[in-house]
JSON list of C-alpha atoms in Angstrom, two decimals:
[
{"chain": "A", "resi": 1, "resn": "UNK", "atom": "CA", "xyz": [23.23, 125.92, 70.16]},
{"chain": "A", "resi": 2, "resn": "UNK", "atom": "CA", "xyz": [20.94, 123.23, 68.83]},
{"chain": "A", "resi": 3, "resn": "UNK", "atom": "CA", "xyz": [19.22, 120.91, 71.32]},
{"chain": "A", "resi": 4, "resn": "UNK", "atom": "CA", "xyz": [20.27, 117.94, 69.23]},
{"chain": "A", "resi": 5, "resn": "UNK", "atom": "CA", "xyz": [23.73, 117.61, 67.74]},
{"chain": "A", "resi": 6, "resn": "UNK", "atom": "CA", "xyz": [24.71, 114.74, 65.49]},
{"chain": "A", "resi": 7, "resn": "UNK", "atom": "CA", "xyz": [28.11, 113.16, 65.20]},
{"chain": "A", "resi": 8, "resn": "UNK", "atom": "CA", "xyz": [29.78, 112.65, 62.81]},
{"chain": "A", "resi": 9, "resn": "UNK", "atom": "CA", "xyz": [28.75, 115.40, 60.39]},
{"chain": "A", "resi": 10, "resn": "UNK", "atom": "CA", "xyz": [29.60, 113.10, 57.48]},
{"chain": "A", "resi": 11, "resn": "UNK", "atom": "CA", "xyz": [30.13, 109.36, 57.18]},
{"chain": "A", "resi": 12, "resn": "UNK", "atom": "CA", "xyz": [31.23, 107.37, 54.16]},
{"chain": "A", "resi": 13, "resn": "UNK", "atom": "CA", "xyz": [31.09, 103.57, 54.18]},
{"chain": "A", "resi": 14, "resn": "UNK", "atom": "CA", "xyz": [30.96, 100.62, 51.81]},
{"chain": "A", "resi": 15, "resn": "UNK", "atom": "CA", "xyz": [27.80, 98.75, 51.02]},
{"chain": "A", "resi": 16, "resn": "UNK", "atom": "CA", "xyz": [27.23, 95.96, 53.51]},
{"chain": "A", "resi": 17, "resn": "UNK", "atom": "CA", "xyz": [28.93, 97.74, 56.38]},
{"chain": "A", "resi": 18, "resn": "UNK", "atom": "CA", "xyz": [27.13, 99.07, 59.42]},
{"chain": "A", "resi": 19, "resn": "UNK", "atom": "CA", "xyz": [26.66, 102.81, 59.94]},
{"chain": "A", "resi": 20, "resn": "UNK", "atom": "CA", "xyz": [26.43, 104.38, 63.37]},
{"chain": "A", "resi": 21, "resn": "UNK", "atom": "CA", "xyz": [25.37, 107.94, 63.99]},
{"chain": "A", "resi": 22, "resn": "UNK", "atom": "CA", "xyz": [25.21, 109.65, 67.36]},
{"chain": "A", "resi": 23, "resn": "UNK", "atom": "CA", "xyz": [23.08, 112.43, 68.75]},
{"chain": "A", "resi": 24, "resn": "UNK", "atom": "CA", "xyz": [23.57, 114.42, 71.92]},
{"chain": "A", "resi": 25, "resn": "UNK", "atom": "CA", "xyz": [21.10, 116.79, 73.51]},
{"chain": "A", "resi": 26, "resn": "UNK", "atom": "CA", "xyz": [21.07, 119.18, 76.43]},
{"chain": "A", "resi": 27, "resn": "UNK", "atom": "CA", "xyz": [17.76, 119.14, 78.30]},
{"chain": "A", "resi": 28, "resn": "UNK", "atom": "CA", "xyz": [15.29, 116.50, 79.47]},
{"chain": "A", "resi": 29, "resn": "UNK", "atom": "CA", "xyz": [13.16, 115.05, 76.72]},
{"chain": "A", "resi": 30, "resn": "UNK", "atom": "CA", "xyz": [9.75, 113.47, 76.18]},
{"chain": "A", "resi": 31, "resn": "UNK", "atom": "CA", "xyz": [10.97, 111.52, 73.17]},
{"chain": "A", "resi": 32, "resn": "UNK", "atom": "CA", "xyz": [13.72, 111.45, 70.56]},
{"chain": "A", "resi": 33, "resn": "UNK", "atom": "CA", "xyz": [13.12, 110.78, 66.90]},
{"chain": "A", "resi": 34, "resn": "UNK", "atom": "CA", "xyz": [15.28, 110.02, 63.88]},
{"chain": "A", "resi": 35, "resn": "UNK", "atom": "CA", "xyz": [14.45, 111.24, 60.41]},
{"chain": "A", "resi": 36, "resn": "UNK", "atom": "CA", "xyz": [15.95, 110.68, 57.00]},
{"chain": "A", "resi": 37, "resn": "UNK", "atom": "CA", "xyz": [16.18, 113.20, 54.18]},
{"chain": "A", "resi": 38, "resn": "UNK", "atom": "CA", "xyz": [17.14, 112.51, 50.60]},
{"chain": "A", "resi": 39, "resn": "UNK", "atom": "CA", "xyz": [18.79, 115.47, 48.95]},
{"chain": "A", "resi": 40, "resn": "UNK", "atom": "CA", "xyz": [16.52, 118.52, 49.08]},
{"chain": "A", "resi": 41, "resn": "UNK", "atom": "CA", "xyz": [13.39, 116.49, 49.75]},
{"chain": "A", "resi": 42, "resn": "UNK", "atom": "CA", "xyz": [11.03, 116.22, 52.69]},
{"chain": "A", "resi": 43, "resn": "UNK", "atom": "CA", "xyz": [12.06, 114.42, 55.84]},
{"chain": "A", "resi": 44, "resn": "UNK", "atom": "CA", "xyz": [10.77, 110.93, 56.47]},
{"chain": "A", "resi": 45, "resn": "UNK", "atom": "CA", "xyz": [10.20, 109.64, 59.99]},
{"chain": "A", "resi": 46, "resn": "UNK", "atom": "CA", "xyz": [12.26, 106.55, 60.83]},
{"chain": "A", "resi": 47, "resn": "UNK", "atom": "CA", "xyz": [11.76, 105.78, 64.49]},
{"chain": "A", "resi": 48, "resn": "UNK", "atom": "CA", "xyz": [10.63, 107.32, 67.78]},
{"chain": "A", "resi": 49, "resn": "UNK", "atom": "CA", "xyz": [12.02, 106.33, 71.15]},
{"chain": "A", "resi": 50, "resn": "UNK", "atom": "CA", "xyz": [10.46, 107.55, 74.36]},
{"chain": "A", "resi": 51, "resn": "UNK", "atom": "CA", "xyz": [12.41, 108.72, 77.37]},
{"chain": "A", "resi": 52, "resn": "UNK", "atom": "CA", "xyz": [11.53, 105.57, 79.33]},
{"chain": "A", "resi": 53, "resn": "UNK", "atom": "CA", "xyz": [12.81, 103.28, 76.57]},
{"chain": "A", "resi": 54, "resn": "UNK", "atom": "CA", "xyz": [16.43, 102.26, 76.11]},
{"chain": "A", "resi": 55, "resn": "UNK", "atom": "CA", "xyz": [16.44, 100.49, 72.77]},
{"chain": "A", "resi": 56, "resn": "UNK", "atom": "CA", "xyz": [14.17, 100.12, 69.79]},
{"chain": "A", "resi": 57, "resn": "UNK", "atom": "CA", "xyz": [14.39, 98.22, 66.51]},
{"chain": "A", "resi": 58, "resn": "UNK", "atom": "CA", "xyz": [12.76, 98.69, 63.15]},
{"chain": "A", "resi": 59, "resn": "UNK", "atom": "CA", "xyz": [13.98, 96.48, 60.31]},
{"chain": "A", "resi": 60, "resn": "UNK", "atom": "CA", "xyz": [17.68, 97.24, 59.81]},
{"chain": "A", "resi": 61, "resn": "UNK", "atom": "CA", "xyz": [17.52, 100.18, 62.22]},
{"chain": "A", "resi": 62, "resn": "UNK", "atom": "CA", "xyz": [18.46, 100.05, 65.87]},
{"chain": "A", "resi": 63, "resn": "UNK", "atom": "CA", "xyz": [18.15, 103.08, 68.10]},
{"chain": "A", "resi": 64, "resn": "UNK", "atom": "CA", "xyz": [19.46, 103.38, 71.62]},
{"chain": "A", "resi": 65, "resn": "UNK", "atom": "CA", "xyz": [18.78, 106.09, 74.17]},
{"chain": "A", "resi": 66, "resn": "UNK", "atom": "CA", "xyz": [20.84, 106.89, 77.24]},
{"chain": "A", "resi": 67, "resn": "UNK", "atom": "CA", "xyz": [19.05, 109.61, 79.17]},
{"chain": "A", "resi": 68, "resn": "UNK", "atom": "CA", "xyz": [21.81, 109.75, 81.82]},
{"chain": "A", "resi": 69, "resn": "UNK", "atom": "CA", "xyz": [24.28, 110.76, 79.10]},
{"chain": "A", "resi": 70, "resn": "UNK", "atom": "CA", "xyz": [21.68, 112.65, 77.10]},
{"chain": "A", "resi": 71, "resn": "UNK", "atom": "CA", "xyz": [22.64, 110.77, 73.97]},
{"chain": "A", "resi": 72, "resn": "UNK", "atom": "CA", "xyz": [21.20, 108.48, 71.34]},
{"chain": "A", "resi": 73, "resn": "UNK", "atom": "CA", "xyz": [22.62, 106.40, 68.55]},
{"chain": "A", "resi": 74, "resn": "UNK", "atom": "CA", "xyz": [21.19, 105.18, 65.26]},
{"chain": "A", "resi": 75, "resn": "UNK", "atom": "CA", "xyz": [22.65, 102.01, 63.81]},
{"chain": "A", "resi": 76, "resn": "UNK", "atom": "CA", "xyz": [21.90, 100.98, 60.25]},
{"chain": "A", "resi": 77, "resn": "UNK", "atom": "CA", "xyz": [22.99, 97.41, 59.63]},
{"chain": "A", "resi": 78, "resn": "UNK", "atom": "CA", "xyz": [24.02, 95.92, 56.29]},
{"chain": "A", "resi": 79, "resn": "UNK", "atom": "CA", "xyz": [23.87, 99.31, 54.59]},
{"chain": "A", "resi": 80, "resn": "UNK", "atom": "CA", "xyz": [22.81, 99.73, 50.98]},
{"chain": "A", "resi": 81, "resn": "UNK", "atom": "CA", "xyz": [23.55, 102.43, 48.44]},
{"chain": "A", "resi": 82, "resn": "UNK", "atom": "CA", "xyz": [19.90, 103.48, 48.78]},
{"chain": "A", "resi": 83, "resn": "UNK", "atom": "CA", "xyz": [20.58, 104.40, 52.43]},
{"chain": "A", "resi": 84, "resn": "UNK", "atom": "CA", "xyz": [22.62, 107.36, 51.21]},
{"chain": "A", "resi": 85, "resn": "UNK", "atom": "CA", "xyz": [20.89, 110.38, 52.75]},
{"chain": "A", "resi": 86, "resn": "UNK", "atom": "CA", "xyz": [21.07, 112.87, 55.59]},
{"chain": "A", "resi": 87, "resn": "UNK", "atom": "CA", "xyz": [19.93, 111.62, 58.98]},
{"chain": "A", "resi": 88, "resn": "UNK", "atom": "CA", "xyz": [18.58, 113.94, 61.65]},
{"chain": "A", "resi": 89, "resn": "UNK", "atom": "CA", "xyz": [17.79, 113.43, 65.28]},
{"chain": "A", "resi": 90, "resn": "UNK", "atom": "CA", "xyz": [15.01, 115.51, 66.78]},
{"chain": "A", "resi": 91, "resn": "UNK", "atom": "CA", "xyz": [14.02, 115.94, 70.39]},
{"chain": "A", "resi": 92, "resn": "UNK", "atom": "CA", "xyz": [10.68, 116.73, 71.97]},
{"chain": "A", "resi": 93, "resn": "UNK", "atom": "CA", "xyz": [11.21, 118.50, 75.26]},
{"chain": "A", "resi": 94, "resn": "UNK", "atom": "CA", "xyz": [9.86, 117.04, 78.48]},
{"chain": "A", "resi": 95, "resn": "UNK", "atom": "CA", "xyz": [7.19, 119.67, 79.02]},
{"chain": "A", "resi": 96, "resn": "UNK", "atom": "CA", "xyz": [5.93, 119.42, 75.45]},
{"chain": "A", "resi": 97, "resn": "UNK", "atom": "CA", "xyz": [3.19, 117.02, 76.48]},
{"chain": "A", "resi": 98, "resn": "UNK", "atom": "CA", "xyz": [1.98, 116.41, 72.96]},
{"chain": "A", "resi": 99, "resn": "UNK", "atom": "CA", "xyz": [5.47, 115.25, 72.09]},
{"chain": "A", "resi": 100, "resn": "UNK", "atom": "CA", "xyz": [5.04, 117.02, 68.79]},
{"chain": "A", "resi": 101, "resn": "UNK", "atom": "CA", "xyz": [7.18, 120.15, 68.96]},
{"chain": "A", "resi": 102, "resn": "UNK", "atom": "CA", "xyz": [10.63, 119.07, 67.84]},
{"chain": "A", "resi": 103, "resn": "UNK", "atom": "CA", "xyz": [14.09, 120.59, 67.81]},
{"chain": "A", "resi": 104, "resn": "UNK", "atom": "CA", "xyz": [16.32, 119.20, 65.10]},
{"chain": "A", "resi": 105, "resn": "UNK", "atom": "CA", "xyz": [20.05, 118.73, 64.94]},
{"chain": "A", "resi": 106, "resn": "UNK", "atom": "CA", "xyz": [22.15, 119.62, 61.92]},
{"chain": "A", "resi": 107, "resn": "UNK", "atom": "CA", "xyz": [22.26, 116.09, 60.59]},
{"chain": "A", "resi": 108, "resn": "UNK", "atom": "CA", "xyz": [24.75, 113.44, 59.52]},
{"chain": "A", "resi": 109, "resn": "UNK", "atom": "CA", "xyz": [25.36, 112.99, 55.80]},
{"chain": "A", "resi": 110, "resn": "UNK", "atom": "CA", "xyz": [25.71, 109.27, 55.14]},
{"chain": "A", "resi": 111, "resn": "UNK", "atom": "CA", "xyz": [27.21, 108.07, 51.87]},
{"chain": "A", "resi": 112, "resn": "UNK", "atom": "CA", "xyz": [27.10, 104.35, 51.12]},
{"chain": "A", "resi": 113, "resn": "UNK", "atom": "CA", "xyz": [29.42, 103.42, 48.27]},
{"chain": "A", "resi": 114, "resn": "UNK", "atom": "CA", "xyz": [28.43, 100.47, 46.05]},
{"chain": "B", "resi": 1, "resn": "UNK", "atom": "CA", "xyz": [-3.05, 108.70, 50.31]},
{"chain": "B", "resi": 2, "resn": "UNK", "atom": "CA", "xyz": [-2.03, 110.38, 53.57]},
{"chain": "B", "resi": 3, "resn": "UNK", "atom": "CA", "xyz": [0.08, 113.37, 52.72]},
{"chain": "B", "resi": 4, "resn": "UNK", "atom": "CA", "xyz": [1.16, 116.93, 53.35]},
{"chain": "B", "resi": 5, "resn": "UNK", "atom": "CA", "xyz": [1.16, 119.16, 50.30]},
{"chain": "B", "resi": 6, "resn": "UNK", "atom": "CA", "xyz": [2.87, 122.50, 49.82]},
{"chain": "B", "resi": 7, "resn": "UNK", "atom": "CA", "xyz": [2.54, 125.05, 47.06]},
{"chain": "B", "resi": 8, "resn": "UNK", "atom": "CA", "xyz": [4.41, 126.39, 45.30]},
{"chain": "B", "resi": 9, "resn": "UNK", "atom": "CA", "xyz": [7.36, 124.03, 45.23]},
{"chain": "B", "resi": 10, "resn": "UNK", "atom": "CA", "xyz": [9.68, 126.66, 43.81]},
{"chain": "B", "resi": 11, "resn": "UNK", "atom": "CA", "xyz": [9.38, 130.43, 43.99]},
{"chain": "B", "resi": 12, "resn": "UNK", "atom": "CA", "xyz": [11.64, 133.28, 42.97]},
{"chain": "B", "resi": 13, "resn": "UNK", "atom": "CA", "xyz": [10.48, 136.69, 44.09]},
{"chain": "B", "resi": 14, "resn": "UNK", "atom": "CA", "xyz": [11.79, 140.16, 44.84]},
{"chain": "B", "resi": 15, "resn": "UNK", "atom": "CA", "xyz": [12.32, 141.96, 48.11]},
{"chain": "B", "resi": 16, "resn": "UNK", "atom": "CA", "xyz": [9.14, 143.36, 49.62]},
{"chain": "B", "resi": 17, "resn": "UNK", "atom": "CA", "xyz": [6.61, 141.49, 47.51]},
{"chain": "B", "resi": 18, "resn": "UNK", "atom": "CA", "xyz": [4.17, 139.72, 49.81]},
{"chain": "B", "resi": 19, "resn": "UNK", "atom": "CA", "xyz": [3.83, 135.99, 49.30]},
{"chain": "B", "resi": 20, "resn": "UNK", "atom": "CA", "xyz": [2.01, 133.02, 50.77]},
{"chain": "B", "resi": 21, "resn": "UNK", "atom": "CA", "xyz": [3.13, 129.41, 50.83]},
{"chain": "B", "resi": 22, "resn": "UNK", "atom": "CA", "xyz": [0.23, 127.07, 51.33]},
{"chain": "B", "resi": 23, "resn": "UNK", "atom": "CA", "xyz": [0.27, 123.85, 53.33]},
{"chain": "B", "resi": 24, "resn": "UNK", "atom": "CA", "xyz": [-2.48, 121.28, 53.53]},
{"chain": "B", "resi": 25, "resn": "UNK", "atom": "CA", "xyz": [-2.76, 117.89, 55.24]},
{"chain": "B", "resi": 26, "resn": "UNK", "atom": "CA", "xyz": [-5.42, 115.22, 54.83]},
{"chain": "B", "resi": 27, "resn": "UNK", "atom": "CA", "xyz": [-4.73, 113.22, 58.01]},
{"chain": "B", "resi": 28, "resn": "UNK", "atom": "CA", "xyz": [-6.89, 115.26, 60.40]},
{"chain": "B", "resi": 29, "resn": "UNK", "atom": "CA", "xyz": [-3.81, 116.10, 62.45]},
{"chain": "B", "resi": 30, "resn": "UNK", "atom": "CA", "xyz": [-4.14, 118.71, 65.14]},
{"chain": "B", "resi": 31, "resn": "UNK", "atom": "CA", "xyz": [-0.51, 119.80, 65.16]},
{"chain": "B", "resi": 32, "resn": "UNK", "atom": "CA", "xyz": [1.12, 121.60, 62.24]},
{"chain": "B", "resi": 33, "resn": "UNK", "atom": "CA", "xyz": [4.44, 123.35, 61.92]},
{"chain": "B", "resi": 34, "resn": "UNK", "atom": "CA", "xyz": [6.68, 125.31, 59.58]},
{"chain": "B", "resi": 35, "resn": "UNK", "atom": "CA", "xyz": [10.45, 124.89, 59.38]},
{"chain": "B", "resi": 36, "resn": "UNK", "atom": "CA", "xyz": [13.19, 126.45, 57.35]},
{"chain": "B", "resi": 37, "resn": "UNK", "atom": "CA", "xyz": [16.33, 124.57, 56.42]},
{"chain": "B", "resi": 38, "resn": "UNK", "atom": "CA", "xyz": [19.60, 126.32, 55.76]},
{"chain": "B", "resi": 39, "resn": "UNK", "atom": "CA", "xyz": [23.09, 124.84, 55.15]},
{"chain": "B", "resi": 40, "resn": "UNK", "atom": "CA", "xyz": [24.98, 124.43, 58.40]},
{"chain": "B", "resi": 41, "resn": "UNK", "atom": "CA", "xyz": [21.95, 125.35, 60.50]},
{"chain": "B", "resi": 42, "resn": "UNK", "atom": "CA", "xyz": [19.74, 122.32, 60.12]},
{"chain": "B", "resi": 43, "resn": "UNK", "atom": "CA", "xyz": [15.98, 122.68, 60.46]},
{"chain": "B", "resi": 44, "resn": "UNK", "atom": "CA", "xyz": [14.65, 125.51, 62.56]},
{"chain": "B", "resi": 45, "resn": "UNK", "atom": "CA", "xyz": [11.04, 125.89, 63.55]},
{"chain": "B", "resi": 46, "resn": "UNK", "atom": "CA", "xyz": [9.32, 129.09, 62.46]},
{"chain": "B", "resi": 47, "resn": "UNK", "atom": "CA", "xyz": [5.78, 128.72, 63.81]},
{"chain": "B", "resi": 48, "resn": "UNK", "atom": "CA", "xyz": [3.60, 125.92, 65.03]},
{"chain": "B", "resi": 49, "resn": "UNK", "atom": "CA", "xyz": [-0.07, 125.35, 65.69]},
{"chain": "B", "resi": 50, "resn": "UNK", "atom": "CA", "xyz": [-1.60, 122.99, 68.23]},
{"chain": "B", "resi": 51, "resn": "UNK", "atom": "CA", "xyz": [-5.10, 123.31, 66.75]},
{"chain": "B", "resi": 52, "resn": "UNK", "atom": "CA", "xyz": [-7.46, 125.61, 64.88]},
{"chain": "B", "resi": 53, "resn": "UNK", "atom": "CA", "xyz": [-6.94, 129.25, 65.90]},
{"chain": "B", "resi": 54, "resn": "UNK", "atom": "CA", "xyz": [-4.02, 128.27, 68.16]},
{"chain": "B", "resi": 55, "resn": "UNK", "atom": "CA", "xyz": [-0.60, 129.31, 66.86]},
{"chain": "B", "resi": 56, "resn": "UNK", "atom": "CA", "xyz": [2.69, 130.06, 68.55]},
{"chain": "B", "resi": 57, "resn": "UNK", "atom": "CA", "xyz": [6.18, 131.21, 67.67]},
{"chain": "B", "resi": 58, "resn": "UNK", "atom": "CA", "xyz": [8.95, 128.75, 67.12]},
{"chain": "B", "resi": 59, "resn": "UNK", "atom": "CA", "xyz": [12.64, 129.53, 67.18]},
{"chain": "B", "resi": 60, "resn": "UNK", "atom": "CA", "xyz": [12.87, 131.90, 64.19]},
{"chain": "B", "resi": 61, "resn": "UNK", "atom": "CA", "xyz": [9.48, 133.65, 63.74]},
{"chain": "B", "resi": 62, "resn": "UNK", "atom": "CA", "xyz": [10.72, 137.12, 62.70]},
{"chain": "B", "resi": 63, "resn": "UNK", "atom": "CA", "xyz": [9.43, 138.16, 59.30]},
{"chain": "B", "resi": 64, "resn": "UNK", "atom": "CA", "xyz": [6.77, 135.45, 59.10]},
{"chain": "B", "resi": 65, "resn": "UNK", "atom": "CA", "xyz": [3.07, 135.14, 59.87]},
{"chain": "B", "resi": 66, "resn": "UNK", "atom": "CA", "xyz": [0.77, 132.14, 59.96]},
{"chain": "B", "resi": 67, "resn": "UNK", "atom": "CA", "xyz": [-2.91, 131.43, 60.35]},
{"chain": "B", "resi": 68, "resn": "UNK", "atom": "CA", "xyz": [-4.91, 128.31, 61.20]},
{"chain": "B", "resi": 69, "resn": "UNK", "atom": "CA", "xyz": [-8.53, 128.87, 60.28]},
{"chain": "B", "resi": 70, "resn": "UNK", "atom": "CA", "xyz": [-9.14, 125.28, 59.29]},
{"chain": "B", "resi": 71, "resn": "UNK", "atom": "CA", "xyz": [-7.63, 122.11, 60.68]},
{"chain": "B", "resi": 72, "resn": "UNK", "atom": "CA", "xyz": [-6.19, 121.00, 57.36]},
{"chain": "B", "resi": 73, "resn": "UNK", "atom": "CA", "xyz": [-4.52, 124.24, 56.24]},
{"chain": "B", "resi": 74, "resn": "UNK", "atom": "CA", "xyz": [-1.61, 126.18, 57.69]},
{"chain": "B", "resi": 75, "resn": "UNK", "atom": "CA", "xyz": [-0.33, 128.88, 55.30]},
{"chain": "B", "resi": 76, "resn": "UNK", "atom": "CA", "xyz": [2.97, 130.69, 55.82]},
{"chain": "B", "resi": 77, "resn": "UNK", "atom": "CA", "xyz": [2.90, 134.37, 54.97]},
{"chain": "B", "resi": 78, "resn": "UNK", "atom": "CA", "xyz": [5.88, 136.58, 54.25]},
{"chain": "B", "resi": 79, "resn": "UNK", "atom": "CA", "xyz": [4.54, 140.15, 54.35]},
{"chain": "B", "resi": 80, "resn": "UNK", "atom": "CA", "xyz": [7.76, 141.77, 53.11]},
{"chain": "B", "resi": 81, "resn": "UNK", "atom": "CA", "xyz": [10.29, 139.13, 52.08]},
{"chain": "B", "resi": 82, "resn": "UNK", "atom": "CA", "xyz": [13.98, 139.88, 52.36]},
{"chain": "B", "resi": 83, "resn": "UNK", "atom": "CA", "xyz": [17.01, 138.07, 50.89]},
{"chain": "B", "resi": 84, "resn": "UNK", "atom": "CA", "xyz": [17.81, 136.47, 54.27]},
{"chain": "B", "resi": 85, "resn": "UNK", "atom": "CA", "xyz": [14.55, 134.54, 53.94]},
{"chain": "B", "resi": 86, "resn": "UNK", "atom": "CA", "xyz": [15.93, 132.67, 50.96]},
{"chain": "B", "resi": 87, "resn": "UNK", "atom": "CA", "xyz": [15.69, 129.10, 52.16]},
{"chain": "B", "resi": 88, "resn": "UNK", "atom": "CA", "xyz": [14.07, 125.69, 51.84]},
{"chain": "B", "resi": 89, "resn": "UNK", "atom": "CA", "xyz": [10.78, 125.61, 53.73]},
{"chain": "B", "resi": 90, "resn": "UNK", "atom": "CA", "xyz": [8.98, 122.56, 55.07]},
{"chain": "B", "resi": 91, "resn": "UNK", "atom": "CA", "xyz": [5.52, 122.17, 56.47]},
{"chain": "B", "resi": 92, "resn": "UNK", "atom": "CA", "xyz": [4.78, 119.24, 58.78]},
{"chain": "B", "resi": 93, "resn": "UNK", "atom": "CA", "xyz": [1.80, 117.79, 60.60]},
{"chain": "B", "resi": 94, "resn": "UNK", "atom": "CA", "xyz": [1.56, 115.47, 63.57]},
{"chain": "B", "resi": 95, "resn": "UNK", "atom": "CA", "xyz": [-0.98, 113.82, 65.82]},
{"chain": "B", "resi": 96, "resn": "UNK", "atom": "CA", "xyz": [1.22, 112.49, 68.60]},
{"chain": "B", "resi": 97, "resn": "UNK", "atom": "CA", "xyz": [4.94, 112.73, 68.05]},
{"chain": "B", "resi": 98, "resn": "UNK", "atom": "CA", "xyz": [5.78, 111.48, 64.59]},
{"chain": "B", "resi": 99, "resn": "UNK", "atom": "CA", "xyz": [5.81, 114.30, 62.07]},
{"chain": "B", "resi": 100, "resn": "UNK", "atom": "CA", "xyz": [4.84, 114.01, 58.43]},
{"chain": "B", "resi": 101, "resn": "UNK", "atom": "CA", "xyz": [6.66, 116.44, 56.18]},
{"chain": "B", "resi": 102, "resn": "UNK", "atom": "CA", "xyz": [5.65, 118.07, 52.95]},
{"chain": "B", "resi": 103, "resn": "UNK", "atom": "CA", "xyz": [7.96, 118.01, 49.92]},
{"chain": "B", "resi": 104, "resn": "UNK", "atom": "CA", "xyz": [9.40, 121.46, 50.58]},
{"chain": "B", "resi": 105, "resn": "UNK", "atom": "CA", "xyz": [9.26, 124.89, 48.98]},
{"chain": "B", "resi": 106, "resn": "UNK", "atom": "CA", "xyz": [12.47, 126.40, 47.72]},
{"chain": "B", "resi": 107, "resn": "UNK", "atom": "CA", "xyz": [12.20, 130.17, 48.02]},
{"chain": "B", "resi": 108, "resn": "UNK", "atom": "CA", "xyz": [14.64, 132.66, 46.56]},
{"chain": "B", "resi": 109, "resn": "UNK", "atom": "CA", "xyz": [14.26, 136.35, 47.43]},
{"chain": "B", "resi": 110, "resn": "UNK", "atom": "CA", "xyz": [16.24, 138.68, 45.16]}
]
């Protein structure tokens, strides 16, 4: 199965609420990344967290990483309708020293209702 | 503007007719990669390249070829396309970690 698996598969919230998406993976990683994809378009990098980091922030995004549980979460605060998209976690395996070769999960479809 | 470009964006072809999808990046990245995206399967890596003349298989390489003769270009070649290669294809480039994706090529093989 996929190295990264997101949960839930789909999430529907109201504008202004927070959205939390989770990602689990199976083997040791160099880093974990989150990407966003608007329908049928290219993925856009959101944030990268390295295996020795536990939490990272970028604007309204907060990512946590728990390597003991092999899991990560992406929190989007004060969501907006424009945040509606699919969100993917991707892992770079430990021995991939460039940190570039990624394995993607199947994604969480987030819908933010106005 | 830093970007990854792919051509064509849309392609409908028939089984067995060789095709090439081009990918070009202007960021001088060493690492480039091809993915396919299918419903329920997420993104799966087809081939990747760590530098010029260095390519390697990803998770689903069967039926595809690539070449990396120049740093900026990484074409994907389907020698004899089949209907199970109908998919949305993405090219990406990276220097260290963060990947920059092209806009995608939607391929239909009849």
